[in-house]
Short mmCIF file of C-alpha atoms and ligand atoms in Angstrom, two decimals:
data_model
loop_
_atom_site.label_atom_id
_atom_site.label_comp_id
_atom_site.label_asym_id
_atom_site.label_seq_id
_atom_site.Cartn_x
_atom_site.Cartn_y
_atom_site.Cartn_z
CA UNK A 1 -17.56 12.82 -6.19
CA UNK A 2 -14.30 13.87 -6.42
CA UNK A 3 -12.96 15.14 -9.94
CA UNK A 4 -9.82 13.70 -11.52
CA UNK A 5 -7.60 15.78 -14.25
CA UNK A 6 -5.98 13.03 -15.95
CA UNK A 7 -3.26 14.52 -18.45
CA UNK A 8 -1.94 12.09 -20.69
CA UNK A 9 1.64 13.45 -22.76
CA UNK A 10 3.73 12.34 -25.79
CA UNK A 11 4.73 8.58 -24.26
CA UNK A 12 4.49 5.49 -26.07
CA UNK A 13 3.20 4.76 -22.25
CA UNK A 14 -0.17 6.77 -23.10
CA UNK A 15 -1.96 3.78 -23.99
CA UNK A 16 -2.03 2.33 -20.71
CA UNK A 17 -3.81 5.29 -19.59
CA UNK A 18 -6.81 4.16 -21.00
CA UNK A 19 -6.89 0.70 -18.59
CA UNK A 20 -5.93 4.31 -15.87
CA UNK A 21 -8.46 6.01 -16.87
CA UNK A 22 -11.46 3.06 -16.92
CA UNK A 23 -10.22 1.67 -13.58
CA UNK A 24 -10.14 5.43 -12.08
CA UNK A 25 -14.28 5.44 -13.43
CA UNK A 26 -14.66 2.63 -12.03
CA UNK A 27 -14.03 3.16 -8.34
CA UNK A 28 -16.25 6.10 -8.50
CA UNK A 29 -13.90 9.33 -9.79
CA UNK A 30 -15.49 12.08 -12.21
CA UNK A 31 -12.26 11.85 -14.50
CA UNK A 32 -11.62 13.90 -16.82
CA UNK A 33 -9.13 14.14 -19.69
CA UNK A 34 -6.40 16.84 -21.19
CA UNK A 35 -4.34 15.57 -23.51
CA UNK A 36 -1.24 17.05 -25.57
CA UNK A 37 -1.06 17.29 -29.28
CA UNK A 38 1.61 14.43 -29.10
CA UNK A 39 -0.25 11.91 -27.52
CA UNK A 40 -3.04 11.88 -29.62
CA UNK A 41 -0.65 10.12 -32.07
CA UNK A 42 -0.01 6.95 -29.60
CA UNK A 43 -3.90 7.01 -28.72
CA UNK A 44 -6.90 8.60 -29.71
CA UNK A 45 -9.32 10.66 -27.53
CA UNK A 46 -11.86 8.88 -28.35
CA UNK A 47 -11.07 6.34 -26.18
CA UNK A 48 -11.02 8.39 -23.61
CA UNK A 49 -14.16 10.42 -24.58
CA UNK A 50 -15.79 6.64 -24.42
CA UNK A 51 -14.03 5.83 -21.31
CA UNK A 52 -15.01 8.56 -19.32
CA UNK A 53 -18.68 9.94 -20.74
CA UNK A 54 -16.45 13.58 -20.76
CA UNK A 55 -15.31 15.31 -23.72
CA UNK A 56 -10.91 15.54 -24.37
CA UNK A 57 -9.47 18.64 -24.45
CA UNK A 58 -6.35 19.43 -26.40
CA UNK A 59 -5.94 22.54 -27.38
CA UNK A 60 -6.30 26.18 -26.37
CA UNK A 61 -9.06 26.75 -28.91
CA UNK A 62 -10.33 23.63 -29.59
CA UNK A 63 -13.30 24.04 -32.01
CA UNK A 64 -13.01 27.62 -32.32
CA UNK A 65 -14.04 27.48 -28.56
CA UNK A 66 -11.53 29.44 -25.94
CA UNK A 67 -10.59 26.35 -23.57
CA UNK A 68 -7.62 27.88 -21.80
CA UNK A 69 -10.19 29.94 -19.42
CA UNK A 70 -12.51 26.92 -19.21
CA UNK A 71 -9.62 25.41 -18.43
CA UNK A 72 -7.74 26.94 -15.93
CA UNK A 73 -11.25 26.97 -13.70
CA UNK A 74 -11.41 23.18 -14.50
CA UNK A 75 -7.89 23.35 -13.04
CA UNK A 76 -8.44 24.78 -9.74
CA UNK A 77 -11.98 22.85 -9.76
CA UNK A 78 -10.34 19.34 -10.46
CA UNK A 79 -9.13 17.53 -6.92
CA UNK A 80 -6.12 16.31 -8.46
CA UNK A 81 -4.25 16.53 -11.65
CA UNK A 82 -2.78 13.52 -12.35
CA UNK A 83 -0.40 13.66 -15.68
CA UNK A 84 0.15 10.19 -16.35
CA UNK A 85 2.44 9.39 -18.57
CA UNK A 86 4.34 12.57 -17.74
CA UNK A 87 6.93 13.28 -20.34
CA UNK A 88 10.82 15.08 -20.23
CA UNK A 89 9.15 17.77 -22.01
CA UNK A 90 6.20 18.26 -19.45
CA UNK A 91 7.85 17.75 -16.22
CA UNK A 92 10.49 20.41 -17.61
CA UNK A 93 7.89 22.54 -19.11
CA UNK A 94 6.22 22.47 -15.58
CA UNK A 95 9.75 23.42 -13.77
CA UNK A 96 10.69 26.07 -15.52
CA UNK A 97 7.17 27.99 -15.74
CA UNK A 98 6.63 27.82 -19.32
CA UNK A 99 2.77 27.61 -20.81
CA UNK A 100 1.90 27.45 -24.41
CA UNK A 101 -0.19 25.01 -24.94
CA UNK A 102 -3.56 23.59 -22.87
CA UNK A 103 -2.00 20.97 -20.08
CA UNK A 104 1.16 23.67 -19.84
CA UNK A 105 -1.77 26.01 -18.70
CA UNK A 106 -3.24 24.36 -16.93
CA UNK A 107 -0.54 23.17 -14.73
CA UNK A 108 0.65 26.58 -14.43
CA UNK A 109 -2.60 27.37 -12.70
CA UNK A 110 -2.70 24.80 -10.38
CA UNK A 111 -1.61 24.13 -7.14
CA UNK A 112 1.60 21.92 -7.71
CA UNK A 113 0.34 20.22 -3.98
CA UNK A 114 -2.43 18.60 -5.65
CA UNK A 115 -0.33 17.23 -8.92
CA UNK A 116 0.75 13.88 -9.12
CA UNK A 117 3.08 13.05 -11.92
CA UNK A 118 3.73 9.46 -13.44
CA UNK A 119 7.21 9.67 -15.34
CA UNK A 120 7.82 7.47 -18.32
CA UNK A 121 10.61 8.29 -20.72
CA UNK A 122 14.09 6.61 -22.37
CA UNK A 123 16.03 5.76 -19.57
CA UNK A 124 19.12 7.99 -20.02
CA UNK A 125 16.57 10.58 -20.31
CA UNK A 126 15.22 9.77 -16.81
CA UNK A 127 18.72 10.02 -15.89
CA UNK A 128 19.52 13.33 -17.16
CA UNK A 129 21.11 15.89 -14.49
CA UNK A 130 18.19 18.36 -16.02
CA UNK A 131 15.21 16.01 -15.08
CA UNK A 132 16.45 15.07 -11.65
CA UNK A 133 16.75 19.12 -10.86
CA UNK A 134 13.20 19.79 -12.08
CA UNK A 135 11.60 16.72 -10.31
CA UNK A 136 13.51 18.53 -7.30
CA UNK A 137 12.14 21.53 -8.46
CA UNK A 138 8.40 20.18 -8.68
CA UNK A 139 8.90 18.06 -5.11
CA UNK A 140 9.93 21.83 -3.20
CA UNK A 141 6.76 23.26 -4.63
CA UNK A 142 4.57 20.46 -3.41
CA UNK A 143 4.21 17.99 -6.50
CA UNK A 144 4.33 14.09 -6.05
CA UNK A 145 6.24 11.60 -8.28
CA UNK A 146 5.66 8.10 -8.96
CA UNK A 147 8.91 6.68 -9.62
CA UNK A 148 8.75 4.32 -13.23
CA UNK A 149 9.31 1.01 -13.04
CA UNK A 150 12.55 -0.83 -14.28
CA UNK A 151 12.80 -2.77 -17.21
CA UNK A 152 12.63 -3.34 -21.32
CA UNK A 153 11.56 0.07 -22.52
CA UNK A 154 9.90 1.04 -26.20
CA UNK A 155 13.25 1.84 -27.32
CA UNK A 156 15.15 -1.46 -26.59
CA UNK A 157 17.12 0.08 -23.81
CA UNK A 158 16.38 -1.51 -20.54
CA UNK A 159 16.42 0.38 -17.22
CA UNK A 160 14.36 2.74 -15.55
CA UNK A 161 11.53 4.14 -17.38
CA UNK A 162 8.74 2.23 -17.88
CA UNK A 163 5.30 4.56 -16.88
CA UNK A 164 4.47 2.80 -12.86
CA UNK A 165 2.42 0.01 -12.83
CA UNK A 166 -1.40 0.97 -12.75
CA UNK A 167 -2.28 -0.28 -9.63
CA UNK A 168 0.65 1.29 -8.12
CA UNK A 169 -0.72 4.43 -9.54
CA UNK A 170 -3.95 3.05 -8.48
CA UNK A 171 -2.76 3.30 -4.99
CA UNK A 172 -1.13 6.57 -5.36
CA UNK A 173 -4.45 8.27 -5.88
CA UNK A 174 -6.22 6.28 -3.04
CA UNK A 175 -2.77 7.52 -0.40
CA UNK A 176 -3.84 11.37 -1.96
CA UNK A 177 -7.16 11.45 -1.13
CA UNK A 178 -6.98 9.64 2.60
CA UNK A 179 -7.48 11.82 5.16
CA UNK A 180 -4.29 12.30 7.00
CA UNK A 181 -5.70 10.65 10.22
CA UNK A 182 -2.44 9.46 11.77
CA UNK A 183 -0.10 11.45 10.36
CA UNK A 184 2.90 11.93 12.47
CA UNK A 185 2.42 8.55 13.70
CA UNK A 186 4.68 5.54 14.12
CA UNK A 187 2.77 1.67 12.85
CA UNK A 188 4.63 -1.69 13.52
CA UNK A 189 2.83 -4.52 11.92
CA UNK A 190 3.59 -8.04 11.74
CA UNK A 191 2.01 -10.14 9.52
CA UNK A 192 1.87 -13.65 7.96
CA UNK A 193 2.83 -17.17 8.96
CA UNK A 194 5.95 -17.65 10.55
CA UNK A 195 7.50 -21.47 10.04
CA UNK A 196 9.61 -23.29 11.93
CA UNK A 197 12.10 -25.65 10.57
CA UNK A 198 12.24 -29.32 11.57
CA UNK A 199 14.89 -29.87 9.03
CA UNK A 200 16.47 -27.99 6.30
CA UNK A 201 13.24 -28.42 3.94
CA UNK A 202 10.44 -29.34 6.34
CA UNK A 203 8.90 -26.49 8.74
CA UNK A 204 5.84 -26.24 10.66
CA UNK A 205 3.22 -23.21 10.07
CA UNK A 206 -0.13 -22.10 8.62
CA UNK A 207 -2.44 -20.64 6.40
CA UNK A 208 -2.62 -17.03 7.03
CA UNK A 209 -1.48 -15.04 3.88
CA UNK A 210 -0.53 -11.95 5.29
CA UNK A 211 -3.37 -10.25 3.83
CA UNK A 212 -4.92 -8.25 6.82
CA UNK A 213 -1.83 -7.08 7.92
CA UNK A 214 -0.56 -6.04 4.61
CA UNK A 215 -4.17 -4.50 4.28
CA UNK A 216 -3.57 -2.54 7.83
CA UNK A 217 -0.31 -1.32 6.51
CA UNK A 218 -1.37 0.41 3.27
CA UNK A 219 -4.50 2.12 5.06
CA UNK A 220 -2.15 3.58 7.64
CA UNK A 221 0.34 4.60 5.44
CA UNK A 222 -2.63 6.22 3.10
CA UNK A 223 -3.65 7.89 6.38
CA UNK A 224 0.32 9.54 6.51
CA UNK A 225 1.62 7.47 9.22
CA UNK A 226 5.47 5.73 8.87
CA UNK A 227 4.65 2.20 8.71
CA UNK A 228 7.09 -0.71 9.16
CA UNK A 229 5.92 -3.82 8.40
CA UNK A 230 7.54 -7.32 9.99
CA UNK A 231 6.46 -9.75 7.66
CA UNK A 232 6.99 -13.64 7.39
CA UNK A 233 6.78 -15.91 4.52
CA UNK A 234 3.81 -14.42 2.67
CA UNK A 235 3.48 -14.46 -1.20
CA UNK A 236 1.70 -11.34 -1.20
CA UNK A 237 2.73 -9.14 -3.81
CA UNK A 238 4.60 -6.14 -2.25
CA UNK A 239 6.38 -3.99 -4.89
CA UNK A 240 3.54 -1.81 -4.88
CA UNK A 241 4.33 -0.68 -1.24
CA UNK A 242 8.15 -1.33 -0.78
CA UNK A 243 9.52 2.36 -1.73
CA UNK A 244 6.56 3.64 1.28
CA UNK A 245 6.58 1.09 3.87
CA UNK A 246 9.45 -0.16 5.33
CA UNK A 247 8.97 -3.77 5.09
CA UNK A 248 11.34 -6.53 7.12
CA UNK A 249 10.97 -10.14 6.07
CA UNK A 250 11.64 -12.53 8.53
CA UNK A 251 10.46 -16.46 8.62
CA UNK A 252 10.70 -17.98 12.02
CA UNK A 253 9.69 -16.58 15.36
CA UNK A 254 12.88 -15.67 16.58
CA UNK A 255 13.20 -13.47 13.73
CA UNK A 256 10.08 -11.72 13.86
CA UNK A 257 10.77 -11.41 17.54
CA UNK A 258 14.10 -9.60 17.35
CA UNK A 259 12.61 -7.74 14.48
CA UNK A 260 10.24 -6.47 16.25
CA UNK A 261 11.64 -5.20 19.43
CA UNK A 262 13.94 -3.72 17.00
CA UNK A 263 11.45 -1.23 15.99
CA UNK A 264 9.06 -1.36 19.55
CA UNK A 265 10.47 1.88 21.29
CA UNK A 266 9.69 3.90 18.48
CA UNK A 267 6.07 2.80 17.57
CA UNK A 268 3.13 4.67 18.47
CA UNK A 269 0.84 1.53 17.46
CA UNK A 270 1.41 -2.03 17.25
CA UNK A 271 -0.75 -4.41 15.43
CA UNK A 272 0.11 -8.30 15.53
CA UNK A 273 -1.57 -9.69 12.69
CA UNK A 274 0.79 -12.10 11.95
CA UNK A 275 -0.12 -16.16 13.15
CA UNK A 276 2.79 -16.82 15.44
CA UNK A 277 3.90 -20.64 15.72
CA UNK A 278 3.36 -21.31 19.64
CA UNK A 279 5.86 -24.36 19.05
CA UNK A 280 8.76 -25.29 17.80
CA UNK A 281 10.53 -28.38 17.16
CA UNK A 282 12.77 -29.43 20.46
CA UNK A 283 15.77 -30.39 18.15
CA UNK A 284 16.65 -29.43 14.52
CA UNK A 285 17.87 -31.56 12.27
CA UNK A 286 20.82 -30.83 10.08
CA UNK A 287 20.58 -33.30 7.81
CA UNK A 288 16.96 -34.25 6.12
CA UNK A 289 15.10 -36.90 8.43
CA UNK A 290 14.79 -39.82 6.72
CA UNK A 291 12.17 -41.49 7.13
CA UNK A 292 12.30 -45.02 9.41
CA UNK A 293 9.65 -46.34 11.83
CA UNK A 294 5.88 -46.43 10.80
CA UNK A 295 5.61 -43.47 13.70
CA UNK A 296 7.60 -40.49 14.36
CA UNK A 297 6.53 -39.02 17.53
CA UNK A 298 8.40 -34.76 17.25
CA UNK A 299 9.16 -33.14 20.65
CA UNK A 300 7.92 -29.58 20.36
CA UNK A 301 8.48 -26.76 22.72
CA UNK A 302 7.03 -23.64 23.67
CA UNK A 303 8.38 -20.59 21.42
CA UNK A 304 8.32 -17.33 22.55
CA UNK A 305 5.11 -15.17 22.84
CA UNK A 306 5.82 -11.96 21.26
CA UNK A 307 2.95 -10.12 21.84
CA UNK A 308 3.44 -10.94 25.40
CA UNK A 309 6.41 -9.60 26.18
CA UNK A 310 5.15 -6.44 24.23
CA UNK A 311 2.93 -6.16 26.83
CA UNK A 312 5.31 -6.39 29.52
CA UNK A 313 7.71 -3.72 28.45
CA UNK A 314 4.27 -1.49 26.92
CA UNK A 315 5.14 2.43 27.75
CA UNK A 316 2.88 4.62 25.33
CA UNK A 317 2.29 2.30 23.10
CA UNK A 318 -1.06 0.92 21.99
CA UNK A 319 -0.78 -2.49 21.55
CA UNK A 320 -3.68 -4.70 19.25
CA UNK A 321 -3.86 -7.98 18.71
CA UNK A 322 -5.69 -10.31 16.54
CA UNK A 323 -7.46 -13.63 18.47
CA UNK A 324 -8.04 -16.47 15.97
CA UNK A 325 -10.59 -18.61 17.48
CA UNK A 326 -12.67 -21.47 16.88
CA UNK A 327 -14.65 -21.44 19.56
CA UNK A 328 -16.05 -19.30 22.39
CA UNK A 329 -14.64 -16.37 20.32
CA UNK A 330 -15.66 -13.60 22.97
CA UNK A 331 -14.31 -15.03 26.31
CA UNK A 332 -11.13 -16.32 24.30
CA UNK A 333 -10.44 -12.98 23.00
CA UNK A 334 -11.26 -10.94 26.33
CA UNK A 335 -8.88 -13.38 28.05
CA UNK A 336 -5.73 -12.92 25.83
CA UNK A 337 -7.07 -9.12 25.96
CA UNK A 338 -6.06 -9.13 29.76
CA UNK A 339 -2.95 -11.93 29.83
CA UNK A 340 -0.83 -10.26 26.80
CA UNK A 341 -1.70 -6.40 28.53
CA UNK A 342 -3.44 -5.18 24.85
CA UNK A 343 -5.29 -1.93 24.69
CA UNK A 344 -7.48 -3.64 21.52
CA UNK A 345 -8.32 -7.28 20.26
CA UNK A 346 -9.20 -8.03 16.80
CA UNK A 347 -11.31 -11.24 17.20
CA UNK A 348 -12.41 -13.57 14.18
CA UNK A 349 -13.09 -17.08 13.35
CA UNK A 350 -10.88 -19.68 11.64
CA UNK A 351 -12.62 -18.76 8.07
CA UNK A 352 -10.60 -15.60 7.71
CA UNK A 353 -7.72 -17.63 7.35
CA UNK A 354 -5.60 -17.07 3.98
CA UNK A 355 -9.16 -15.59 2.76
CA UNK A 356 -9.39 -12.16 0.82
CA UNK A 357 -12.38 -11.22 3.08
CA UNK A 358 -13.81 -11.19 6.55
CA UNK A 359 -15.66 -10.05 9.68
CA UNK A 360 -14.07 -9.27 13.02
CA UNK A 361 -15.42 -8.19 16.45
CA UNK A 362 -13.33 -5.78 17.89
CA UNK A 363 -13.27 -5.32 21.46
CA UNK A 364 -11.53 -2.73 23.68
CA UNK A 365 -11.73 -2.41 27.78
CA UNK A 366 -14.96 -0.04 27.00
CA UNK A 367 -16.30 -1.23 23.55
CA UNK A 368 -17.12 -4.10 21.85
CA UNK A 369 -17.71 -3.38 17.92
CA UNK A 370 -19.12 -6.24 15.64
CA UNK A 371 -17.88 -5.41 11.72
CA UNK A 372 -19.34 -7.20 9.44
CA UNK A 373 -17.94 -9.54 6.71
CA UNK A 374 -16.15 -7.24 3.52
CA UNK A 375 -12.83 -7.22 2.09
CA UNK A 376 -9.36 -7.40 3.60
CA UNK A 377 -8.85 -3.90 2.01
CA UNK A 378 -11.81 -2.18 3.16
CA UNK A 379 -11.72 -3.69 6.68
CA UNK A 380 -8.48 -2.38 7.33
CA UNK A 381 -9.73 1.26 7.20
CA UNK A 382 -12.85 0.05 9.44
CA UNK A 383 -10.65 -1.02 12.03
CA UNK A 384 -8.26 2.05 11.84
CA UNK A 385 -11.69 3.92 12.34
CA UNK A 386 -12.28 2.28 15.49
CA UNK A 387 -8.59 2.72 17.12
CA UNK A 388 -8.71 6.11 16.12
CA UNK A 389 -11.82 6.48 17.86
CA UNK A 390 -10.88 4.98 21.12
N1 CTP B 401 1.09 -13.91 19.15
C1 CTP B 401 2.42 -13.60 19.27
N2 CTP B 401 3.36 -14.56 19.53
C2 CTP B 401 2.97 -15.83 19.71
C3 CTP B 401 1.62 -16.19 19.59
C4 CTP B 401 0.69 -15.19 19.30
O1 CTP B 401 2.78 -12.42 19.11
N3 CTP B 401 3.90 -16.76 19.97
C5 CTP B 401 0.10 -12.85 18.90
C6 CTP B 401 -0.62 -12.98 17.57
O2 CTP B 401 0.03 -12.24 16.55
C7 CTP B 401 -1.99 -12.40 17.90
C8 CTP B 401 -2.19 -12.72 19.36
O3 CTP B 401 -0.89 -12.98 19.89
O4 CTP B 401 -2.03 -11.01 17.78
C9 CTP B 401 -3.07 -13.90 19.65
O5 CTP B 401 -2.66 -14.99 18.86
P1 CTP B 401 -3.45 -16.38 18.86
O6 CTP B 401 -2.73 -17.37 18.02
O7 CTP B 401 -4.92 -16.12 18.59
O8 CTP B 401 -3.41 -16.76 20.38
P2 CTP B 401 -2.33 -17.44 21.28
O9 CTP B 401 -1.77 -16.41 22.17
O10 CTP B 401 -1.34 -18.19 20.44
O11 CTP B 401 -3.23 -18.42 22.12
P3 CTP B 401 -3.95 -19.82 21.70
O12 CTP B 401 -3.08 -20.44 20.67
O13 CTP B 401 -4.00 -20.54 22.97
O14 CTP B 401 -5.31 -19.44 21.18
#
């Protein structure tokens, strides 16, 4: 089980740590929490206490008990220290080497490569020549930052601030502890449901959400590869990722076509996830068709096959593809294996479509590995596994 130092500071911010800290329990971490003198006043440790089944720790001698020793073991003990909210005064405190009082300690005994800080603070203080030298500071000695979210803050200012998001934080701790598997590595994704237009309100496309390939994205970047993501029309939430994947939005074919040979040469791994249109309407229509006859018969024609000409121009690159199929899934999948030149198919039925979980078979030129039905989330890091492997 891995252990969690959560360090809550003086932030009107510290009460969100309690949803932090539950949702931290939750997905399995022993967490356990130091909290400054000033914080108790926005939230009590109790909650915490309740939250996590661990006693609070505040001060050096808390109930005539010597904690700073305790402490400084729990310190180099604890997996990560995550001080969330992290004050001015803390992140300055931390810079500049100064200790006197518990968390102060206790971050001066830790390894500033496994601290994670989550700043929340007045937004001219964020701004503040001082702050931006110690975060520079902290970052050249190996400590992460989650940068604060814009927006109203306590004080009626608005700006940059606000403590992150929790499951932005969330997903902070999940990048920390992924093993670095493909680190060094280049990802190109595409994802979602490209449309194409028949007029300038009417398009053609389909259900897929975007989820698996927005799933494939965050696993590889939590595994410390540089991810790029081409992604078309999906109402996924994606401010969570945006500042660590570079993500292209795109919403016809041609788009996602240009967009990704734009980024092909330099890609170590390519996964198509996204559900290409394989037609397009012959003629566009300016103006909106109105309607006329009791039939309207639409001339389509072939659009381009991306992950074909992938294949065609494939130098190092290993290049997966998804197969949707609703029928003879195997043969299907082995045949666009051969005819698009992939290295990997990811086959699965129609079902998976626009739904938050699934099963794939995943089949290679060697291997063919059945996975059975979970979340998008999970998946992803199950089908890493098996590209890794092969
Ligand atoms: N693909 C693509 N460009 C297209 C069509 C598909 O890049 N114009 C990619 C998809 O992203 C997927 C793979 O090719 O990785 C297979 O897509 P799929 O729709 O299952 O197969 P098609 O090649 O379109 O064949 P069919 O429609 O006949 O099943």
């Amino acid at each position: 089980m891995k252990k969690i130092l959560l360090c809550i500071t003086g932030s009107i911010a510290a009460y969100k740590s309690a949803d932090l800290a539950s949702k931290l329990v939750s997905k399995g971490y022993d967490v356990h929490v130091i909290m400054t003198r000033n914080s108790t006043k926005f939230i009590t440790p109790m909650v915490f206490e309740t939250l996590t089944k661990n006693r609070v720790y505040i001060e050096l001698f808390q109930d005539d008990e010597y904690t700073h020793l305790t402490h400084i073991s729990s310190a180099q003990e604890a997996d990560l220290i995550l001080v969330a909210p992290a004050t001015y005064n803390i992140i300055g405190k931390m810079a500049c080497g100064i200790a006197d009082d518990l968390l102060s300690s206790i971050l001066a005994a830790a390894s500033p490569d496994k601290v994670i800080m989550a700043p929340a603070m007045n937004v001219n203080m964020y701004n503040n020549q001082a702050l931006t030298d110690n975060i520079e500071i902290l970052k050249n000695r190996g400590a992460s930052f989650i940068v604060p979210d814009e927006g109203m803050l306590a004080c009626g200012d608005v700006g940059k601030g606000r403590m992150r998001n929790i499951p932005s934080i969330l997903e902070s701790v999940n990048a920390f502890f992924c093993e670095k598997l493909l680190l060094g590595k280049n990802i190109l994704i595409t994802a979602g449901a490209t449309r194409e237009y028949l007029d300038p309100i009417r398009f053609i496309s389909n259900s897929s959400s975007g989820l698996m390939g927005l799933s494939i994205a965050k696993a590889c970047r939590n595994m410390g590869a540089e991810v790029t993501l081409i992604l078309a029309n999906s109402h996924l939430n994606t401010d969570t990722i945006k500042e660590s994947i570079n993500i292209v939005d795109v919403c016809t074919v041609r788009e996602m076509y240009e967009a990704t040979i734009a980024n092909y040469k330099e890609a170590d791994i390519v996964f198509a996830a996204a559900a290409v249109s394989d037609y397009k309407p012959k003629n566009y229509s300016e103006q909106k068709i109105k309607k006329a006859d009791d039939t309207l018969i639409l001339e389509m024609e072939r659009n381009i096959d991306i992950l074909f000409e992938l294949g065609k121009t494939k130098t190092h690159q290993k290049l997966i593809g998804f197969a949707a199929e609703s029928e003879n899934l195997l043969e299907n999948a082995l045949k666009k294996l051969e005819r698009k030149n992939l290295d990997m198919i990811i086959a699965n039925g129609l079902s998976n479509f626009g739904s938050k979980s699934g099963g794939v078979t995943i089949i290679s030129r060697d291997n063919i590995t059945n996975i059975p039905e979970q979340d998008k989330e999970t998946l992803a890091y199950e089908i890493l596994k098996a590209v890794i492997k092969e």
